[in-house]
Structure formats: C-alpha cells, structure tokens
CSV table of C-alpha atoms in Angstrom, one decimal:
chain,number,residue,atom,x,y,z
A,140,MET,CA,56.0,109.4,43.8
A,141,LYS,CA,58.1,112.6,44.2
A,142,PRO,CA,61.0,113.1,41.7
A,143,THR,CA,64.4,112.3,43.2
A,144,PHE,CA,66.5,115.4,43.7
A,145,ILE,CA,70.2,114.8,44.6
A,146,ILE,CA,72.4,117.8,45.6
A,147,SER,CA,76.2,117.6,45.7
A,148,CYS,CA,77.5,120.6,47.7
A,149,PRO,CA,79.8,121.8,50.5
A,150,ILE,CA,76.7,122.1,52.8
A,151,ASP,CA,78.6,121.2,56.1
A,152,THR,CA,81.5,123.7,55.7
A,153,TYR,CA,82.3,127.1,57.1
A,154,SER,CA,82.4,128.9,53.8
A,155,GLY,CA,80.4,131.2,51.5
A,156,TYR,CA,79.5,128.2,49.3
A,157,GLY,CA,78.4,126.4,52.5
A,158,ALA,CA,76.0,129.1,53.4
A,159,ARG,CA,74.7,129.2,49.9
A,160,SER,CA,74.2,125.4,49.9
A,161,ARG,CA,72.3,125.4,53.2
A,162,ASP,CA,69.9,128.1,52.0
A,163,VAL,CA,69.3,126.5,48.6
A,164,VAL,CA,68.7,123.0,50.0
A,165,LYS,CA,66.4,124.3,52.7
A,166,ALA,CA,64.4,126.0,50.0
A,167,ILE,CA,64.1,122.8,48.0
A,168,ILE,CA,63.0,120.9,51.1
A,169,GLU,CA,60.4,123.5,51.9
A,170,MET,CA,58.9,123.3,48.4
A,171,ASP,CA,57.8,119.7,49.4
A,172,LYS,CA,57.8,118.5,45.8
A,173,TYR,CA,61.0,116.4,45.7
A,174,ASP,CA,62.6,113.4,47.4
A,175,VAL,CA,65.7,115.3,48.5
A,176,LYS,CA,69.1,113.6,49.1
A,177,ILE,CA,72.3,115.5,50.0
A,178,LEU,CA,75.9,114.5,49.1
A,179,PRO,CA,78.1,116.7,51.4
A,180,GLN,CA,81.4,117.8,49.8
A,181,ARG,CA,84.4,119.6,51.2
A,182,TRP,CA,85.3,123.2,50.1
A,183,GLY,CA,89.0,123.8,49.9
A,184,ALA,CA,90.7,124.0,53.3
A,185,THR,CA,87.6,125.5,55.1
A,186,PRO,CA,86.6,123.8,58.4
A,187,TRP,CA,84.0,121.0,58.4
A,188,GLY,CA,81.1,120.4,60.9
A,189,PHE,CA,79.0,123.5,60.6
A,190,ILE,CA,75.7,121.7,60.9
A,191,GLU,CA,76.6,119.8,64.1
A,192,ASP,CA,77.8,123.2,65.6
A,193,HIS,CA,74.5,124.9,64.7
A,194,GLU,CA,71.4,123.1,66.0
A,195,GLU,CA,69.0,125.2,63.8
A,196,TRP,CA,70.5,123.4,60.8
A,197,GLU,CA,70.7,119.9,62.2
A,198,PHE,CA,67.4,119.0,60.4
A,199,LEU,CA,69.5,118.8,57.2
A,200,SER,CA,71.6,115.9,58.4
A,201,LYS,CA,68.7,113.5,58.0
A,202,TYR,CA,68.8,114.1,54.2
A,203,PHE,CA,72.5,113.2,54.0
A,204,TRP,CA,73.0,110.3,51.6
A,205,GLN,CA,76.0,108.0,51.5
A,206,PRO,CA,75.9,105.7,48.4
A,207,GLU,CA,77.2,102.2,49.0
A,208,PRO,CA,80.5,101.5,47.2
A,209,ASN,CA,80.2,99.5,43.9
A,210,LYS,CA,76.4,99.6,44.0
A,211,GLN,CA,74.6,100.7,40.9
A,212,TYR,CA,71.9,103.3,41.5
A,213,PRO,CA,69.2,104.6,39.0
A,214,LYS,CA,69.7,108.1,37.7
A,215,PRO,CA,68.1,110.7,39.8
A,216,ASP,CA,65.4,112.8,38.2
A,217,ILE,CA,67.3,116.0,39.1
A,218,TRP,CA,71.0,116.3,39.8
A,219,MET,CA,72.5,119.6,41.1
A,220,GLN,CA,76.0,120.6,42.0
A,221,ILE,CA,76.8,123.8,43.9
A,222,THR,CA,80.4,124.5,43.2
A,223,ILE,CA,82.8,126.0,40.6
A,224,PRO,CA,81.9,125.0,37.1
A,225,ASN,CA,84.9,122.9,36.1
A,226,GLU,CA,83.6,120.3,38.6
A,227,PHE,CA,80.2,120.0,37.0
A,228,ILE,CA,79.5,116.4,35.9
A,229,PRO,CA,76.0,115.4,34.8
A,230,GLN,CA,74.6,112.5,36.7
A,231,GLY,CA,70.8,112.8,36.4
A,232,HIS,CA,68.0,113.0,33.8
A,233,TYR,CA,68.1,116.8,34.4
A,234,ASN,CA,71.3,118.5,35.5
A,235,ILE,CA,71.7,121.8,37.3
A,236,GLY,CA,75.0,123.7,37.9
A,237,MET,CA,74.9,126.4,40.5
A,238,THR,CA,77.8,128.7,41.0
A,239,ALA,CA,78.9,132.2,42.3
A,240,GLY,CA,81.3,132.2,39.4
A,241,ILE,CA,84.4,134.3,39.4
A,242,GLU,CA,85.0,137.9,40.7
A,243,THR,CA,86.9,138.9,37.6
A,244,THR,CA,85.9,139.7,34.0
A,245,LEU,CA,86.8,136.3,32.6
A,246,CYS,CA,86.8,132.6,33.7
A,247,ARG,CA,88.8,129.7,32.5
A,248,ALA,CA,87.9,127.6,29.4
A,249,GLU,CA,87.4,124.6,31.7
A,250,TRP,CA,84.6,126.4,33.4
A,251,ILE,CA,82.7,127.0,30.2
A,252,GLU,CA,83.2,123.3,29.2
A,253,GLY,CA,81.8,122.3,32.6
A,254,CYS,CA,78.8,124.6,32.2
A,255,ASN,CA,78.1,123.1,28.8
A,256,ARG,CA,77.8,119.6,30.3
A,257,MET,CA,74.8,120.7,32.3
A,258,ASN,CA,71.2,121.4,31.3
A,259,ILE,CA,71.0,124.8,33.0
A,260,ILE,CA,73.4,127.1,34.9
A,261,VAL,CA,72.2,129.1,37.9
A,262,GLY,CA,74.4,132.0,38.9
A,263,SER,CA,74.3,134.1,42.0
A,264,SER,CA,74.3,137.5,40.2
A,265,ASN,CA,74.0,139.1,36.8
A,266,HIS,CA,77.8,139.6,37.1
A,267,THR,CA,78.3,135.8,37.4
A,268,VAL,CA,76.2,135.0,34.4
A,269,GLN,CA,77.6,137.8,32.2
A,270,VAL,CA,81.2,136.7,32.9
A,271,LEU,CA,80.3,133.1,31.8
A,272,LYS,CA,78.8,134.5,28.6
A,273,ASP,CA,81.7,136.8,27.9
A,274,SER,CA,84.4,134.1,28.3
A,275,LYS,CA,85.1,132.8,24.8
A,276,PHE,CA,88.1,130.7,23.7
A,277,GLN,CA,89.6,129.0,20.7
A,278,GLN,CA,91.3,125.7,20.9
A,279,LYS,CA,94.2,125.4,18.4
A,280,ASN,CA,96.4,122.6,17.1
A,281,GLU,CA,100.2,122.6,16.8
A,282,GLN,CA,99.9,124.5,13.5
A,283,GLN,CA,97.8,127.2,15.3
A,284,GLN,CA,94.7,126.3,13.4
A,285,VAL,CA,91.4,126.7,15.3
A,286,ILE,CA,89.9,123.3,15.9
A,287,LYS,CA,87.3,124.2,18.4
A,288,ASN,CA,85.5,127.3,19.7
A,289,ILE,CA,84.6,127.2,23.4
A,290,GLU,CA,81.8,129.4,24.5
A,291,LEU,CA,78.7,129.1,26.7
A,292,SER,CA,75.8,127.2,25.1
A,293,THR,CA,73.8,126.2,28.1
A,294,LYS,CA,70.8,128.1,29.3
A,295,THR,CA,71.4,130.4,32.3
A,296,GLU,CA,69.3,131.9,35.2
A,297,VAL,CA,70.1,134.3,38.0
A,298,LEU,CA,69.2,133.3,41.6
A,299,PHE,CA,70.2,135.8,44.2
A,300,GLU,CA,71.3,134.8,47.8
A,301,GLY,CA,68.4,135.9,50.0
A,302,PHE,CA,69.0,136.9,53.6
A,303,ASP,CA,67.1,135.4,56.6
A,304,GLU,CA,64.6,138.0,57.9
A,305,ASN,CA,64.4,136.2,61.3
A,306,THR,CA,68.2,136.8,61.8
A,307,TYR,CA,69.1,140.0,60.0
A,308,LYS,CA,66.9,142.8,61.3
A,309,LYS,CA,66.8,145.8,63.5
A,310,THR,CA,67.5,144.9,67.1
A,311,ASN,CA,68.3,146.6,70.4
A,312,GLU,CA,70.3,143.6,71.5
A,313,VAL,CA,73.9,144.4,70.7
A,314,LEU,CA,77.3,142.7,71.3
A,315,ASP,CA,79.3,144.3,74.1
A,316,LEU,CA,82.2,146.2,72.7
A,317,PRO,CA,83.6,148.0,75.8
A,318,GLU,CA,87.1,148.6,74.4
A,319,ILE,CA,85.8,150.8,71.6
A,320,LYS,CA,85.5,154.3,72.9
A,321,GLU,CA,84.6,156.1,69.7
A,322,SER,CA,81.0,156.8,69.0
A,323,PHE,CA,81.3,156.7,65.2
A,324,CYS,CA,82.8,153.6,63.6
A,325,PHE,CA,83.1,152.3,60.1
A,326,LEU,CA,82.7,148.5,59.8
A,327,PHE,CA,84.4,146.1,57.3
A,328,VAL,CA,83.4,142.4,57.1
A,329,GLY,CA,85.3,139.9,55.0
A,330,HIS,CA,88.5,137.9,54.6
A,331,TRP,CA,91.9,139.5,54.3
A,332,MET,CA,93.1,137.3,51.4
A,333,GLN,CA,96.5,136.8,49.8
A,334,GLY,CA,98.0,139.5,47.7
A,335,ALA,CA,100.4,142.4,47.9
A,336,PHE,CA,99.3,145.7,49.4
A,337,GLY,CA,96.3,147.1,47.4
A,338,HIS,CA,95.8,143.8,45.5
A,339,ASP,CA,94.1,141.4,47.9
A,340,ARG,CA,90.5,140.8,46.6
A,341,LYS,CA,88.7,142.5,49.4
A,342,ASN,CA,91.3,145.3,49.3
A,343,VAL,CA,91.6,145.4,53.1
A,344,GLY,CA,95.1,146.8,53.1
A,345,LEU,CA,94.2,149.8,50.9
A,346,LEU,CA,91.1,150.4,53.1
A,347,VAL,CA,93.3,150.5,56.2
A,348,LYS,CA,95.7,153.0,54.7
A,349,SER,CA,93.0,155.2,53.1
A,350,PHE,CA,91.2,155.4,56.4
A,351,LEU,CA,94.3,156.4,58.3
A,352,GLU,CA,95.3,159.0,55.7
A,353,THR,CA,91.8,160.5,55.6
A,354,PHE,CA,91.4,161.0,59.3
A,355,LYS,CA,94.9,161.5,60.6
A,356,ASN,CA,95.4,164.6,62.7
A,357,LYS,CA,91.7,165.3,62.8
A,358,GLN,CA,90.4,166.7,66.1
A,359,LYS,CA,87.5,164.3,66.2
A,360,GLN,CA,88.4,160.9,64.7
A,361,PRO,CA,86.1,158.0,63.9
A,362,ALA,CA,87.3,154.4,64.3
A,363,LEU,CA,87.5,151.5,61.8
A,364,ILE,CA,86.4,148.0,62.9
A,365,LEU,CA,87.7,145.1,60.9
A,366,LYS,CA,85.8,141.8,61.3
A,367,THR,CA,88.3,139.8,59.3
A,368,SER,CA,90.4,136.6,59.1
A,369,GLN,CA,92.7,134.8,56.7
A,370,GLY,CA,90.6,131.6,56.6
A,371,SER,CA,91.1,130.3,60.1
A,372,VAL,CA,90.7,131.4,63.8
A,373,SER,CA,94.2,130.7,65.2
A,374,TYR,CA,96.2,133.0,67.5
A,375,MET,CA,99.0,132.9,64.8
A,376,GLU,CA,96.6,134.2,62.2
A,377,ARG,CA,95.4,137.0,64.5
A,378,ASP,CA,99.0,138.1,65.1
A,379,SER,CA,99.6,138.0,61.4
A,380,ILE,CA,96.7,140.4,60.8
A,381,LEU,CA,97.8,142.7,63.6
A,382,THR,CA,101.3,142.8,62.1
A,383,LYS,CA,99.8,143.8,58.7
A,384,ILE,CA,97.8,146.6,60.3
A,385,ASN,CA,100.9,147.9,62.3
A,386,ASP,CA,103.1,147.8,59.2
A,387,ILE,CA,100.6,150.0,57.3
A,388,LYS,CA,100.3,152.4,60.3
A,389,LYS,CA,104.1,152.9,60.3
A,390,SER,CA,103.8,154.2,56.7
A,391,VAL,CA,101.4,157.0,57.7
A,392,LYS,CA,102.7,159.9,59.8
A,393,GLY,CA,100.7,161.9,62.3
A,394,LYS,CA,98.1,161.3,64.9
A,395,LEU,CA,96.2,158.3,63.7
A,396,PRO,CA,92.6,157.1,64.3
A,397,LYS,CA,92.0,153.8,66.0
A,398,ILE,CA,91.6,150.5,64.2
A,399,TYR,CA,90.0,147.6,66.0
A,400,LEU,CA,90.2,143.9,65.0
A,401,LEU,CA,87.3,141.5,65.6
A,402,HIS,CA,88.7,138.0,65.0
A,403,GLY,CA,87.2,134.5,65.4
A,404,ASP,CA,83.9,132.7,64.7
A,405,PHE,CA,80.7,134.6,65.4
A,406,LEU,CA,77.1,133.3,65.3
A,407,ASN,CA,74.8,134.9,62.7
A,408,GLU,CA,72.9,136.5,65.6
A,409,GLU,CA,76.1,137.9,66.9
A,410,MET,CA,77.0,139.4,63.5
A,411,ASN,CA,73.5,141.0,63.4
A,412,GLN,CA,74.2,142.5,66.9
A,413,ILE,CA,77.5,143.9,65.6
A,414,TYR,CA,75.8,145.4,62.5
A,415,ASN,CA,73.2,147.0,64.8
A,416,HIS,CA,75.6,148.3,67.4
A,417,PRO,CA,75.0,152.1,67.9
A,418,LYS,CA,78.7,152.8,67.5
A,419,VAL,CA,78.6,151.2,64.0
A,420,LYS,CA,77.4,153.9,61.6
A,421,CYS,CA,78.4,152.7,58.2
A,422,MET,CA,79.7,149.6,56.4
A,423,VAL,CA,82.6,150.1,54.0
A,424,SER,CA,84.2,147.7,51.5
A,425,LEU,CA,86.7,148.3,48.7
A,426,THR,CA,86.1,144.9,47.2
A,427,LYS,CA,87.6,144.3,43.8
A,428,GLY,CA,84.9,141.8,42.8
A,429,GLU,CA,82.0,139.8,44.3
A,430,GLY,CA,80.1,136.9,43.0
A,431,PHE,CA,77.3,138.2,45.2
A,432,GLY,CA,78.5,140.0,48.4
A,433,ARG,CA,76.3,138.6,51.2
A,434,PRO,CA,77.6,140.6,54.2
A,435,LEU,CA,76.6,143.8,52.4
A,436,LEU,CA,73.1,142.5,51.9
A,437,GLU,CA,72.8,141.5,55.5
A,438,PHE,CA,73.9,144.9,56.7
A,439,THR,CA,71.2,146.7,54.7
A,440,GLN,CA,68.7,145.5,57.3
A,441,THR,CA,70.2,147.9,59.9
A,442,LYS,CA,69.0,150.7,57.6
A,443,LYS,CA,72.4,152.3,57.9
A,444,PRO,CA,74.4,153.6,54.9
A,445,ILE,CA,76.9,151.6,52.9
A,446,ILE,CA,80.1,152.7,51.1
A,447,THR,CA,81.5,150.2,48.5
A,448,THR,CA,82.7,149.8,45.0
A,449,GLY,CA,80.3,150.1,42.1
A,450,TRP,CA,81.0,146.9,40.2
A,451,SER,CA,80.2,143.2,40.2
A,452,GLY,CA,77.7,141.0,42.1
A,453,HIS,CA,76.6,143.4,44.8
A,454,VAL,CA,75.2,146.1,42.5
A,455,ASP,CA,72.2,143.8,41.9
A,456,PHE,CA,70.9,144.8,45.3
A,457,LEU,CA,72.8,148.0,46.1
A,458,LYS,CA,71.4,151.0,44.2
A,459,PRO,CA,73.5,154.2,43.4
A,460,ASP,CA,70.8,156.5,44.8
A,461,MET,CA,70.5,154.5,48.1
A,462,SER,CA,74.2,153.6,48.7
A,463,ILE,CA,77.5,155.2,47.9
A,464,LEU,CA,78.9,153.2,45.0
A,465,LEU,CA,82.5,154.4,44.4
A,466,PRO,CA,83.9,154.9,40.9
A,467,GLY,CA,87.0,153.3,39.6
A,468,THR,CA,88.6,151.4,36.7
A,469,LEU,CA,89.1,147.8,35.7
A,470,GLY,CA,92.8,146.8,36.3
A,471,ASP,CA,95.0,143.7,35.9
A,472,ILE,CA,95.1,141.1,38.6
A,473,HIS,CA,98.5,141.3,40.4
A,474,PRO,CA,100.8,138.2,40.2
A,475,SER,CA,100.7,138.0,44.0
A,476,VAL,CA,97.1,136.9,44.0
A,477,LYS,CA,96.9,134.7,40.9
A,478,ASN,CA,95.7,131.2,41.3
A,479,ASP,CA,94.4,128.3,39.2
A,480,TRP,CA,91.0,130.0,38.9
A,481,PHE,CA,92.3,133.2,37.3
A,482,VAL,CA,92.9,133.5,33.6
A,483,ASP,CA,95.4,135.7,31.8
A,484,GLY,CA,93.7,138.9,30.6
A,485,ALA,CA,91.1,138.9,33.4
A,486,LYS,CA,90.6,142.2,35.2
A,487,TRP,CA,88.8,143.4,38.4
A,488,PHE,CA,88.0,146.7,40.1
A,489,ASP,CA,90.5,149.3,41.2
A,490,VAL,CA,88.7,151.9,43.4
A,491,ASP,CA,89.2,155.7,42.9
A,492,THR,CA,91.0,156.6,46.1
A,493,MET,CA,90.2,160.3,45.8
A,494,ALA,CA,86.5,159.5,45.6
A,495,LEU,CA,86.9,157.1,48.6
A,496,GLY,CA,88.5,159.8,50.8
A,497,LYS,CA,85.8,162.3,49.9
A,498,ALA,CA,83.1,159.7,50.7
A,499,LEU,CA,84.6,158.8,54.1
A,500,LYS,CA,84.9,162.4,55.2
A,501,ASP,CA,81.5,163.4,54.0
A,502,MET,CA,79.9,160.4,55.7
A,503,HIS,CA,81.5,161.3,59.0
A,504,LYS,CA,80.8,165.0,58.8
A,505,ASN,CA,77.3,164.9,57.3
A,506,TYR,CA,76.0,161.5,58.6
A,507,LYS,CA,72.4,162.7,58.9
A,508,ASP,CA,72.2,163.4,55.2
A,509,TYR,CA,72.7,159.6,54.5
A,510,ILE,CA,70.3,158.2,57.0
A,511,HIS,CA,67.3,158.4,54.7
A,512,ARG,CA,69.3,156.7,51.9
A,513,GLY,CA,70.2,153.8,54.3
A,514,LYS,CA,66.5,153.3,55.1
A,515,GLN,CA,65.5,153.3,51.4
A,516,GLN,CA,68.3,150.7,50.7
A,517,GLY,CA,67.1,148.5,53.6
A,518,ASN,CA,63.5,148.6,52.5
A,519,PHE,CA,64.4,147.8,48.9
A,520,ALA,CA,66.5,144.8,49.9
A,521,LYS,CA,63.7,143.5,52.2
A,522,GLU,CA,61.2,143.8,49.4
A,523,ASN,CA,63.3,141.9,46.9
A,524,PHE,CA,66.2,139.9,48.4
A,525,THR,CA,64.9,137.8,51.3
A,526,PHE,CA,65.2,134.0,51.6
A,527,GLU,CA,61.5,133.7,50.9
A,528,LYS,CA,61.8,135.7,47.7
A,529,MET,CA,64.8,133.5,46.7
A,530,LYS,CA,62.8,130.3,47.3
A,531,GLU,CA,59.9,131.7,45.3
A,532,LYS,CA,62.1,132.5,42.3
A,533,PHE,CA,64.0,129.2,42.5
A,534,SER,CA,60.7,127.3,42.5
A,535,LYS,CA,59.7,129.1,39.4
A,536,ILE,CA,63.0,128.3,37.7
A,537,LEU,CA,62.5,124.6,38.4
A,538,GLU,CA,58.9,124.6,37.2
A,539,GLU,CA,59.8,126.4,34.0
A,540,ASN,CA,63.0,124.5,33.1
A,541,VAL,CA,63.2,121.1,34.6
A,542,VAL,CA,62.2,118.4,32.1
A,543,ALA,CA,60.6,115.4,33.9
A,544,ALA,CA,62.3,112.1,33.5
A,545,PRO,CA,60.3,109.3,31.6
A,546,GLN,CA,58.0,107.8,34.2
A,547,GLN,CA,57.4,104.0,34.4
A,548,VAL,CA,53.9,103.2,33.1
A,549,SER,CA,52.1,100.6,35.1
A,550,LEU,CA,50.6,97.7,33.2
A,551,GLN,CA,46.8,97.3,33.7
A,552,LEU,CA,46.1,93.6,33.8
A,553,PRO,CA,42.5,92.1,33.7
A,554,LYS,CA,41.0,91.3,37.0
A,555,LEU,CA,41.1,87.7,38.2
A,556,LYS,CA,38.0,85.8,39.3
A,557,LYS,CA,38.2,82.7,41.5
A,558,ILE,CA,35.9,79.9,40.2
A,559,GLY,CA,35.7,76.8,42.3
A,560,GLY,CA,39.3,75.8,43.2
A,561,ASP,CA,40.8,77.4,40.1
A,562,THR,CA,41.6,81.0,39.4
A,563,GLN,CA,40.5,82.1,36.0
A,564,ILE,CA,40.9,85.3,34.0
A,565,GLU,CA,37.6,87.3,33.8
A,566,LEU,CA,37.6,88.4,30.2
A,567,PRO,CA,35.5,91.4,29.1
A,568,LYS,CA,32.3,90.4,27.4
A,569,LEU,CA,32.3,90.8,23.7
A,570,LYS,CA,29.3,92.1,21.9
A,571,LEU,CA,28.9,90.2,18.6
A,572,PRO,CA,26.8,91.3,15.7
A,573,LYS,CA,23.4,89.6,15.1
A,574,LEU,CA,23.3,87.0,12.3
A,575,LYS,CA,20.5,87.0,9.7
A,576,LYS,CA,19.2,83.6,8.5
A,577,VAL,CA,19.5,83.2,4.8
A,578,GLU,CA,17.9,80.2,3.0
A,579,ILE,CA,20.2,78.4,0.5
C-alpha cells in the first residue's frame, strides 16, 4: 500500500503560489510512490478556477479531496502545506512546510513559530531559507524579562521552481504586436504593486522613469514593454496603470521613448511567444526582492540577455558573468507598502540608478556584446533548473528525510483444516525427545 500524501495548497488559483503548487503536486504524482490527495485552498484575492480554464491541468482535479464534515480520518503518512509559514499546522505523521518566504531581510516571529511546528521546511531559494534562519526574536514579559527565544529549529531544504521545457523554449511562433514599431524593446513582466513611487516591490515606477530619462531626446530610441497588472484584468485597472505611466511621463521633459502596456491574462504559450518576439531584445527588472523570480527563469530560454538586481531569490539561477546583476544597497521598506507580513527593521534592495542607466544604454548600443552571455545563461538554466531537475531533487529530499509512519503488522494465524463437518485448527507437529527406559 502506498503512503498517503495529502497536500493543502492554492493549486486552483491564478497566483505565483498556484503555479508552484501545480508543479510540485504534478511532480509528486509522477513519482508514483504515494496515494496523493489535494486540499485546494484560496490565495488572498486572486481569481479561482485555473485548472478548469487550462485543460492540460485538468488531470489534477481527480486528486481533489473533500473531507466529510465531522468525520474522523486517520493521520496521513505525509502532510504538506504550500503557503506562508504562519499557516503551517501539522496534521500527519510527517509534516512538510513549503514556502517562498518573504522578499525582505526578516520575517515575522509567527512565521518562525509556524516553521517549528513542522518536521521540515522547503524553501524556493537560498534567500528564502537564509531569511528564516536570520529571523530571531525574544518574547518578553511585562517586566521586559526574556521568557522565550524564538528562532528556527526545524531542518530546511531548498527546492527551486523548475520551468517547463515543453513550454518555455526558442520558437519562431510569436504573438502579433503590430502597434509596436520599434525594433529594439526592453521587456518587464510582473505586478505593479502598492507603494509610493520608487517603493513598490517590483519597482515598476522607477523603471519607467529611469527608462524615460536614459533615452529621452535620443535620435534612435528603444521602447519599453510592460506586461503588468495590479492583481486583476479589469478596464478600470488598466486605466489606473496608464494614468500612473502618464503621470511619470509628465515629470520628464524632452522627446520621450515609447512605452507599451500589455494587460490581461495570457496563456503560458503566449508568454513564451512574447519572450521570443524578435523586437524583444532584453528583459529588465528592478525588483526589490524575490522569493524566486520565475519570469526571469522562463525568459532565460530565449537565450537573450537579462538586466536585473543582484539580490534575493533569482541570483540562484542568474549568474553575474552571464546576466547583468545591478548593484545597490539594502534600504528600509516604505510605509506605503507595509502590510501584515512585513516586520519592523526588515530591508530590501534599492538599485543603483547610475548603474542602471549605464546598463540600459550599453545594452542598446552594444547589444551584440551581450548575445553570448545570454546564450550561456540560457544553457546554464536548462542544465540545472528544469521541472525534471526539480522533480529529481524533490524525490531525493523526500527519500532522505521523510520518516515512514508505523505500519500495521498483519497477524499470521495458523491454517484451518476441515475435518468431517467440523473445522479444526491444524497445529504444527511437535518433535518430542525420545524417552529411555529405566528399570526401578
């Protein structure tokens, strides 16, 4: 009998955690070693129904499990939650917490306590695991005496988010972008999140202004394509993003380069076509922090160069001699972006804008000098960060760490032999010692 493996995760949501969940659960199923059951969960306000909308993932729905209310079930052999650590609650004989962690330098004490409730924590990157290890707290009483130290005590492993080689690859099939006239375009992919100018996590506002300042009044100007949203795909949201772009443009004087907005839901295949479009020459991101940074990994398979920040999760797969990793400093999180996940004293990355401007100009002027580096980066990612490599590593993590639950031992009863109309127990024959006759 296969060990029971129950996974609680936002597998059916349009979210980064949803994509992570689908890949991990698919890997577990393909290992063919476990009796897999899925408990679908929501993820914030992200839309639901991804699996029904994508037929290639519909096979997962047959593993969905809905426990009956008020019914007692035996503990699963393995229990796993894919979420943020404060939600971790052990339910099995062996308990796994999987998380992308936090994009800053510290996490909340509740996250560490959640991690310590599990048998093992699996993080998406070295950054994720290191932040959990670095986050240490002291619980004090009213007299300010330390009554408890809170720090990570659970074992950790790193499991990267592997890309699908069948989807993300070189292709001549490209999405039609007739309105874009420029032959050289920088591409950004990611959410434009909350925060004042220069403080949103993906740093989209600063990217827009830096691009405009770098290439204003130039005789031959590149374009910037923003594939972005604020969490939904409504017309109101699109207008909100366009308003932000126009407000930034008003702050820059001169003849400005073009910025194009791609807004709405795209299939993975369509994203790959955008990545491979001949007008798209380079991906650029000024992200302040990533738990992993999946779009950057996906883009490596175009073999085109990448410009991004040199800190947090994505530096696991982006190498400084193959991509342009911009310098900068760790700065405080602005009050405009703070939420319940951020902790006082946490920091994230502020890019060096002088280095950014220089990198953008040199990429545009001397693009041929970067083509070889893009190819090296793509080959490195394909050798080490595919879905199959992820599955292989996860299988090894499970084999080396999961402690099997006590198995029920079957009782071996003696065989029954039917004699006449009665059933009797056939006892094993006993070999008795020979007796020696002694005269008295």
